[in-house]
XYZ file of C-alpha atoms in Angstrom:
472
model
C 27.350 -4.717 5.316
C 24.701 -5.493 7.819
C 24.970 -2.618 9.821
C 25.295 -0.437 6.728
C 21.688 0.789 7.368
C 21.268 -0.125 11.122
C 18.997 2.288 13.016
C 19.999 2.770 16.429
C 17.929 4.788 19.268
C 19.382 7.747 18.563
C 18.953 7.511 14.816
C 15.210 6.984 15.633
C 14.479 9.582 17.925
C 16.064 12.352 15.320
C 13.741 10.804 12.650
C 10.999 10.585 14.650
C 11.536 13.999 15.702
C 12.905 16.597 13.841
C 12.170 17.891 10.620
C 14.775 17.307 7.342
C 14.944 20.027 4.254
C 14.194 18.903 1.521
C 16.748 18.217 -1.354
C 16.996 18.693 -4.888
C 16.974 15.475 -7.102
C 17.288 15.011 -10.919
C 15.828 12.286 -13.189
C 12.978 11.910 -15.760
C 10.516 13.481 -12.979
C 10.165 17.097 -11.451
C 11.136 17.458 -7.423
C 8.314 19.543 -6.000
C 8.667 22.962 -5.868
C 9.263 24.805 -2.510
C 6.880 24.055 -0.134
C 4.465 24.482 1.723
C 2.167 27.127 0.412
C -0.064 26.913 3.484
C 1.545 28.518 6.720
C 0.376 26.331 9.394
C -1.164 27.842 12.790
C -1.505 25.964 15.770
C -2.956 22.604 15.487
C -6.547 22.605 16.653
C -8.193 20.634 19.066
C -10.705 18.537 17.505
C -13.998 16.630 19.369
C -15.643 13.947 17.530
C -19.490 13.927 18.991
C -20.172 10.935 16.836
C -19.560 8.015 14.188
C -20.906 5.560 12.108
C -19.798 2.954 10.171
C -21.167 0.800 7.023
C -19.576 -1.339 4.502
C -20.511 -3.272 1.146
C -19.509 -6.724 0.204
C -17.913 -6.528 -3.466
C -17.562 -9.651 -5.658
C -14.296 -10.532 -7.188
C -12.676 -12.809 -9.986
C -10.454 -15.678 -7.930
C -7.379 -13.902 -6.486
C -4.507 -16.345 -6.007
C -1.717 -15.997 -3.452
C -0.575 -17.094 -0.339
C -1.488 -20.657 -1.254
C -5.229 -19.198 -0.740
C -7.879 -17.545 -2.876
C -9.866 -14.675 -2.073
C -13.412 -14.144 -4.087
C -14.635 -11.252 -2.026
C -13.163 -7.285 -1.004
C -14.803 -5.459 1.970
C -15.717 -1.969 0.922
C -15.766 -0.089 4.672
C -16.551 3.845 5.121
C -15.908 5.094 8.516
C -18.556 8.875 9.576
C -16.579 10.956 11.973
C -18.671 14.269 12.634
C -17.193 16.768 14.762
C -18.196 19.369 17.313
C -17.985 22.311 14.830
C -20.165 20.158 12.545
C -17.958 19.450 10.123
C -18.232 15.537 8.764
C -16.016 13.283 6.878
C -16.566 9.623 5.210
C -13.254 7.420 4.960
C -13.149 4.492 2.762
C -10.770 1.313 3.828
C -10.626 -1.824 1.835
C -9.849 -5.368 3.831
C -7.351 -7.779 3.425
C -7.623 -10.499 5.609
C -5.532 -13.074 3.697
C -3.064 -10.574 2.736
C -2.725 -9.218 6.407
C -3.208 -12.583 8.167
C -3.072 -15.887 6.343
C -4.135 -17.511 10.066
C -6.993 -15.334 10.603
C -7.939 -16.471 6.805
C -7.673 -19.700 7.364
C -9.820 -20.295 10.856
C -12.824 -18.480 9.487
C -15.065 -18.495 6.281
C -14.898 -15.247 3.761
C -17.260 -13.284 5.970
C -16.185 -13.994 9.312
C -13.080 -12.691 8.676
C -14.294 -9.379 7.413
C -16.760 -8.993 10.640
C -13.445 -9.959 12.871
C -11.717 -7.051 11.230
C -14.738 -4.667 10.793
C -15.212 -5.322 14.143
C -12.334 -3.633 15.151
C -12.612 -0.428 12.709
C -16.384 0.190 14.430
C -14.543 -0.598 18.091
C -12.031 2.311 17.264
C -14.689 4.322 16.298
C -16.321 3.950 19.370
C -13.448 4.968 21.245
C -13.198 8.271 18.742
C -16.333 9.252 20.286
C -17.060 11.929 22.935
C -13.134 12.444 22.698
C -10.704 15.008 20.995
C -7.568 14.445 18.605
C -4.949 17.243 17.229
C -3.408 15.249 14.259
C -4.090 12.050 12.892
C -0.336 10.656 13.717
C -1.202 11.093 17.973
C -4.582 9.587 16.978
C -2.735 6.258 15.682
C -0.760 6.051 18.385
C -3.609 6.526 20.536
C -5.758 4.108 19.075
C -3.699 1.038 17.271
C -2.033 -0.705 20.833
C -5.760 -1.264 22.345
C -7.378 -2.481 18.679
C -4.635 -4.821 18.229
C -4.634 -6.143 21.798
C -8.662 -6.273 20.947
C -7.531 -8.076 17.445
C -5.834 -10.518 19.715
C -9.018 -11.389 21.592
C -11.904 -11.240 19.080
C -9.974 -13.562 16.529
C -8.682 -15.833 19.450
C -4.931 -14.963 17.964
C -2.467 -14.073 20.547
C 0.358 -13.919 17.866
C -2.268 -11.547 15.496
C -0.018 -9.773 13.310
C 0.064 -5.830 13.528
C -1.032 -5.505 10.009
C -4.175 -6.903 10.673
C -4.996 -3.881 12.593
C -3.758 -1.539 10.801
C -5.855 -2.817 7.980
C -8.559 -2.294 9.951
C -7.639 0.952 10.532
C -7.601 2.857 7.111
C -10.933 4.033 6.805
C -10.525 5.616 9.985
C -7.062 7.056 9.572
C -8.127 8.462 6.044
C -11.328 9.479 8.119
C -9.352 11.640 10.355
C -6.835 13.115 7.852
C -10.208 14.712 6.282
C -11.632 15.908 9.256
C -8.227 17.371 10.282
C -7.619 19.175 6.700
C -11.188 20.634 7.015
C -10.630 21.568 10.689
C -7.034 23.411 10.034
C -8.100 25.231 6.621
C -5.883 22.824 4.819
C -6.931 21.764 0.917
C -4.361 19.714 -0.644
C -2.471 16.616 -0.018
C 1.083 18.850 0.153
C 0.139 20.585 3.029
C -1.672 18.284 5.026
C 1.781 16.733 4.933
C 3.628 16.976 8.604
C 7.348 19.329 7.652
C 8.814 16.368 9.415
C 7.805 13.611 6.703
C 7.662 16.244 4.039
C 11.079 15.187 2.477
C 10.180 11.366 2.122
C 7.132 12.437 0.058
C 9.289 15.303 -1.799
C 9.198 14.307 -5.229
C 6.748 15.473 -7.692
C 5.980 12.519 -11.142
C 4.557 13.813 -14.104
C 4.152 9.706 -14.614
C 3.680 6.853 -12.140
C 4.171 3.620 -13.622
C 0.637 1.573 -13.517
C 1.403 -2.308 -12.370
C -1.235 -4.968 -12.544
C -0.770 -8.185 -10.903
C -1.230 -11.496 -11.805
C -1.737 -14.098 -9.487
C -0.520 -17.630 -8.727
C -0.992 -20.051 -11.907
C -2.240 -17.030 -13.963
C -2.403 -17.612 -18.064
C 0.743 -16.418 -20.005
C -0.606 -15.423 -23.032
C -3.156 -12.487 -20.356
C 0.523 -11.242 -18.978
C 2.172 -10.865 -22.412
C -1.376 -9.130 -23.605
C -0.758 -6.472 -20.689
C 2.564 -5.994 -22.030
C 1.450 -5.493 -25.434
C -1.404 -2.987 -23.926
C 1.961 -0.993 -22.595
C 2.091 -2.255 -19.418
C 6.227 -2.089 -18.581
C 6.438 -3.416 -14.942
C 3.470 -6.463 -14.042
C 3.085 -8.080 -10.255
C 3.827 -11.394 -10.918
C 2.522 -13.335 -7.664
C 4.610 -16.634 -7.303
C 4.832 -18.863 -4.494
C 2.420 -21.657 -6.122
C 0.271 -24.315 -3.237
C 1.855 -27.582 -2.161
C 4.756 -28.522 -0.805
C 8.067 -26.300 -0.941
C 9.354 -28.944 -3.649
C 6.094 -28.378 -5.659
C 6.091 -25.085 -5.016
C 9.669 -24.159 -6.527
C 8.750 -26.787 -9.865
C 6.084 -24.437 -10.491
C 7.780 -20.873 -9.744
C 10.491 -22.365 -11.873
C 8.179 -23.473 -14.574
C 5.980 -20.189 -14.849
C 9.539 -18.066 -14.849
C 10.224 -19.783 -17.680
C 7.091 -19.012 -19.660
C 7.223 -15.275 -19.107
C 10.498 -14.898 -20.035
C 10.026 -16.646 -23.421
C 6.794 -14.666 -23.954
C 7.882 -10.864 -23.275
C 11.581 -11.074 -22.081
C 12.707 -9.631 -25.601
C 9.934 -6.588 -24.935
C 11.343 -3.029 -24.510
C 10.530 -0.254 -22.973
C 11.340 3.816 -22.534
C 11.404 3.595 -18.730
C 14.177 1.430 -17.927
C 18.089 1.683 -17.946
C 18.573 -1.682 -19.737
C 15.357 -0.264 -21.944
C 14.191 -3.932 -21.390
C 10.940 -4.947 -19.246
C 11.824 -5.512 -15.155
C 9.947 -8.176 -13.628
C 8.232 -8.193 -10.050
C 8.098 -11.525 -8.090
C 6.101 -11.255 -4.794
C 5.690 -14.982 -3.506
C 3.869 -13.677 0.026
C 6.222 -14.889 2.205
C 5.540 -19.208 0.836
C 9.399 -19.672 0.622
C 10.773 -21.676 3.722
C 14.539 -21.702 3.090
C 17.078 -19.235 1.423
C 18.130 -22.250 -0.845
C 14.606 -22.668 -1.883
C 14.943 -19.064 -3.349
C 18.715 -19.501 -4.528
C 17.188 -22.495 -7.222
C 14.831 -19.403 -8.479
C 17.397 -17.263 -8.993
C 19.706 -19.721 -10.371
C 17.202 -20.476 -12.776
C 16.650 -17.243 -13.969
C 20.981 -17.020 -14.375
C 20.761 -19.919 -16.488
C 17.926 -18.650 -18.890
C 18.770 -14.889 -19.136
C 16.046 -13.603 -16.977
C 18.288 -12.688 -13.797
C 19.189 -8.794 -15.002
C 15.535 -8.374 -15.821
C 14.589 -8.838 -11.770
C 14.023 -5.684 -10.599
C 12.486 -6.386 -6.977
C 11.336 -9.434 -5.277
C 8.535 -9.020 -2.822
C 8.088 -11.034 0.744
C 10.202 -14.586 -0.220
C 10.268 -15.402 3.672
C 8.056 -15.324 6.631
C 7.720 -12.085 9.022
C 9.804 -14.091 11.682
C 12.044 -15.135 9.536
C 15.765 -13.691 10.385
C 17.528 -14.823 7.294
C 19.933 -12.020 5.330
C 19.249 -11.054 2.199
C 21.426 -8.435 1.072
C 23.200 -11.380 -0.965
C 21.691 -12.406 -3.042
C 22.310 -10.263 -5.712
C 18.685 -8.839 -6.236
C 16.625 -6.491 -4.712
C 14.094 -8.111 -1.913
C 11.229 -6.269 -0.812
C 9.373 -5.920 2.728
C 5.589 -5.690 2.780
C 3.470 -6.946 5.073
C 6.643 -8.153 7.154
C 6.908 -4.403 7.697
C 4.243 -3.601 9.690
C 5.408 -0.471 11.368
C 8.593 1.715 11.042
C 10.203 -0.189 13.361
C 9.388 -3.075 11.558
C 10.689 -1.667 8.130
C 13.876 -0.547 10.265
C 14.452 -4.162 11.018
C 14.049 -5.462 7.765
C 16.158 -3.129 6.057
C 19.071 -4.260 8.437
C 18.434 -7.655 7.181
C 19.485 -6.300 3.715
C 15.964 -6.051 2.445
C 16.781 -2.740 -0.459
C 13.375 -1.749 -1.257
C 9.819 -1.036 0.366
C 6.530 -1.720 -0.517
C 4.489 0.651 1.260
C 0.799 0.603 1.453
C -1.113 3.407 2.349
C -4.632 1.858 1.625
C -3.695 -1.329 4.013
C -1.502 0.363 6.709
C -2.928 3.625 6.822
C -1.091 6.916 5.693
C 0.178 8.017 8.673
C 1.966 4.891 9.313
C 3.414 5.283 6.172
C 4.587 8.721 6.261
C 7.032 7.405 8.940
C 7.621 4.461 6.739
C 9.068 6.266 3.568
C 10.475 8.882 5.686
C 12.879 6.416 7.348
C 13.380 4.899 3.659
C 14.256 8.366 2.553
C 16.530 8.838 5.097
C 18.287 5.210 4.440
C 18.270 5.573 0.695
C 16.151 3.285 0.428
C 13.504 2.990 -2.374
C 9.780 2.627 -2.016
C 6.903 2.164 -4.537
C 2.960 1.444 -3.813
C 1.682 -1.697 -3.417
C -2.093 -2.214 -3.823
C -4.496 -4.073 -1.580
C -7.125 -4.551 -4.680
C -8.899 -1.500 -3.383
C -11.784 0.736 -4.769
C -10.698 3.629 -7.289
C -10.966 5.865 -4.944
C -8.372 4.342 -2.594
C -6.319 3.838 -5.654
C -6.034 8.048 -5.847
C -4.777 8.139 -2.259
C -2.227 5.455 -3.223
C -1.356 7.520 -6.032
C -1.006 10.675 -3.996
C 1.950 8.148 -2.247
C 3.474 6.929 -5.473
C 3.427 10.361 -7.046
C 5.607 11.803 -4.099
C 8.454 8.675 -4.172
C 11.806 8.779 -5.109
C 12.137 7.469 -8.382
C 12.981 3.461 -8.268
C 16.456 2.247 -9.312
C 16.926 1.962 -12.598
C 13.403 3.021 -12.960
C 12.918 7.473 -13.740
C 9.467 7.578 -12.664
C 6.857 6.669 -9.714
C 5.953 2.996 -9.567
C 2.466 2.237 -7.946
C 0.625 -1.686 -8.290
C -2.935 -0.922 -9.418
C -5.040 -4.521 -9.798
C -8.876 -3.610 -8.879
C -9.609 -3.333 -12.709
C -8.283 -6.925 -13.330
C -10.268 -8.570 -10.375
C -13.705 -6.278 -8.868
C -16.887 -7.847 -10.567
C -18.038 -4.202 -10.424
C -15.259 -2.350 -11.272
C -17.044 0.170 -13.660
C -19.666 0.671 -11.240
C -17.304 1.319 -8.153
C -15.461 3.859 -10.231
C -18.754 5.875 -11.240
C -18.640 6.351 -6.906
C -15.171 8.100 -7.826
C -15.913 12.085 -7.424
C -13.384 12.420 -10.612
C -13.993 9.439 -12.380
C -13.264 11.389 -15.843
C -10.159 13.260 -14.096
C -6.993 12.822 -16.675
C -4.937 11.425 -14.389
C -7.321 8.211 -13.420
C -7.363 5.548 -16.363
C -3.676 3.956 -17.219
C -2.391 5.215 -20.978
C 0.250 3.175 -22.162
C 0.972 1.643 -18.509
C 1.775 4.852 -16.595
C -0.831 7.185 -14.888
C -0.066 11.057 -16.527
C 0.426 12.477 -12.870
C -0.001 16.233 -14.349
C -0.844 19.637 -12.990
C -4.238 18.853 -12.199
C -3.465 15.955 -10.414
C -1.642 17.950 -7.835
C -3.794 20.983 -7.598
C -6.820 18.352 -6.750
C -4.809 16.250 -4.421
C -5.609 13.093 -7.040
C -9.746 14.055 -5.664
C -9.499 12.815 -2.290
C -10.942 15.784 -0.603
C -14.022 15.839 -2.829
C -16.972 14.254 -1.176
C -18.766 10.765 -2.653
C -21.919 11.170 -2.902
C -22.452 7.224 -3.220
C -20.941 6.954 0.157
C -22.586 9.856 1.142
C -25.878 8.552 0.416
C -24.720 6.002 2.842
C -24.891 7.669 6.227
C -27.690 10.283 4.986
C -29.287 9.822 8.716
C -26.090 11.438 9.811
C -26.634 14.887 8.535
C -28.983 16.892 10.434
């Protein structure tokens, strides 16, 4: 069973390399019709003459996880203007606790953020006076020398990958807009490599809309979200203090949201009951520690409900899990595709892929190896802006449908946690587009939706406004 999904070299190197048609799939949503539109020429050669960078500090309601609490989210836009003088603003959000706990930990709120801004501005810098032909080369190009400079800046030698490629969004995004405009290319469909085309096949007319509810969070808030339609919630477990304090508390708060929306139903599962998502951010030390969860849940009826459990167990950790009898998750543990190739030989059945924390491009490659493995993916959020949310949604929109689940599952929590949150979305170029605002816990993914790419080629003008020295 453990080599049931190994990938070998030669596995790797077809995947990497060659492109896969596209296959027909039934279910609640629509595949996508035969694609592309857009004939592609010859990739062109683009020169970035300069950049700029900027970034806004956005307050936030206490996120728990991780044994940790964040009270702040980075808001970074990365200027690339090219030699044909064409320019292009892409927004990133941070995660430094999410991405690396140790990093966190060492430095306050906003040293942390500088460490990692640090690095977006330092591959901006190396953007400069130079040329790229697609935004997966320019990855490849950039992420080995700002995680080696990761390493030194944060004094980490065992900095984990994530970390940059967190602190490479805004500039991925960045050059998937420059490289759109540059090639003639207007929607999200065909700016899509034909290689990585059939992981992002699929074409929602829903995506389910999951909030998340951190560590210790009220009851009586997660079984209001249920009764607001919510079907699927992020429920972050995991609790601080010891492992044997820890697993009391899991225990106990499993308990309470059973008994409070366990009986609920819903249209968009097999079992027509509400599935529960545990991510406990990799606090759980042991395999046993995990087994009493689960053994708990057996003994009060709550074990069929689990329909994914996120990051139990450290990164390094080399523990099976195909096993266990649920599904288990990789997030941050899968940093890269070889990463998520790893982890899905360790049994792990489902993905959470994040293309607001590890850039798109990385995560092309990451759901096209899923695809590939029959493995399911869904979109994890990084509490980003409402913009970043769209891009995520232009992800989730394009998944295989999750098991037992007919439609596109993405985690959306920057409503429950930004301060702000009504102001950041009036920076939203389509804040009053039909497919933004959750009705009845799914986002209505309809024909607008597609033809506008979810907005993400529209300019800001509040980030706009931002580097207004930059247009001549």
């Amino acid at each position: 069973m453990l080599n049931q999904h190994k990938l070998n070299r030669r596995d790797f190197v077809r995947y990497t390399g060659s492109g896969l048609a596209a296959v027909g799939l039934t279910g609640i949503s629509m595949p996508a019709p035969s694609q592309p539109k857009h004939t592609m020429n010859p990739e062109k050669l683009i020169r970035i003459n300069n950049v700029d960078s900027n970034f806004e500090r956005e307050p936030l309601h206490p996120y728990r996880f991780k044994g940790s609490v964040v009270t702040e989210g980075w808001q970074v836009a990365a200027w690339i203007g090219s030699e044909s003088g064409i320019h292009k603003i892409g927004i990133g959000g941070q995660g430094t606790l999410w991405s690396d706990s140790k990093v966190f930990a060492s430095h306050s709120t906003n040293g942390g953020n500088a460490l990692m801004y640090a690095m977006t501005e330092r591959a901006l810098q190396m953007m400069k006076g130079n040329s790229f032909t697609n935004p997966h080369l320019l990855l490849d190009d950039l992420l080995p020398e700002i995680y080696e400079y990761g390493k030194k800046i944060t004094g980490n030698p065992d900095l984990r990958k994530t970390f940059a490629l967190n602190s490479l969004v805004s500039v991925d995004n960045a050059a998937w807009l420059m490289y759109a405009a540059e090639n003639g290319i207007k929607n999200f469909d065909d700016m899509i490599p034909p290689k990585y085309k059939p992981g992002l096949g699929y074409r929602h007319d829903k995506v389910g809309s999951m909030p998340s509810f951190s560590v210790g969070a009220d009851v009586n808030k997660i079984k209001a979200a249920a009764d607001q339609g919510y079907f699927i919630m992020k429920l972050k477990t995991g609790s601080s203090g010891t492992q044997k304090e820890m697993i009391e508390k899991d225990i106990d708060f499993l308990t309470a949201v059973h008994k409070a929306i366990g009986h609920y139903e819903t249209p968009y599962t097999k079992s027509g009951k509400i599935p529960y998502y545990f991510d406990a951010n990799e606090r759980y030390d042991e395999k046993e520690t995990l087994l009493r969860f689960l053994d708990h849940a057996k003994k009060i009826g709550a074990f069929e409900q689990i329909a994914v459990i996120e990051e139990p167990f450290g990164e390094r950790s080399d523990v099976y899990v195909g096993d266990l009898g649920v599904t288990i998750a990789a997030d941050e543990s899968a940093h890269t595709v070889e990463d998520a190739a790893k982890r899905i030989e360790q049994g792990y059945g489902a993905i959470a892929v994040k293309a607001i924390a590890k850039t798109l491009s990385m995560t092309m490659r990451v759901t096209q190896l899923a695809y590939e493995k029959n493995i399911p993916c869904f979109c994890a959020d990084l509490t980003v802006n409402p913009i970043l949310v769209d891009w995520n949604k232009c992800v989730a929109a394009r998944l295989s449908p999750f098991a037992n689940i007919g439609i596109g599952l993405q985690e959306t929590n920057g409503h429950q946690y930004y301060k702000n949150w009504d102001t950041m979305m009036s920076y939203h170029p389509r804040a009053n587009a039909s497919w933004i605002k959750t009705k009845q816990g799914v986002y209505v993914t309809d024909k607008t939706f597609y033809e506008e790419s979810g907005g993400i080629f529209h300019p800001s003008t509040h980030y706009e406004k931002m580097f207004m020295h930059e247009v001549k």
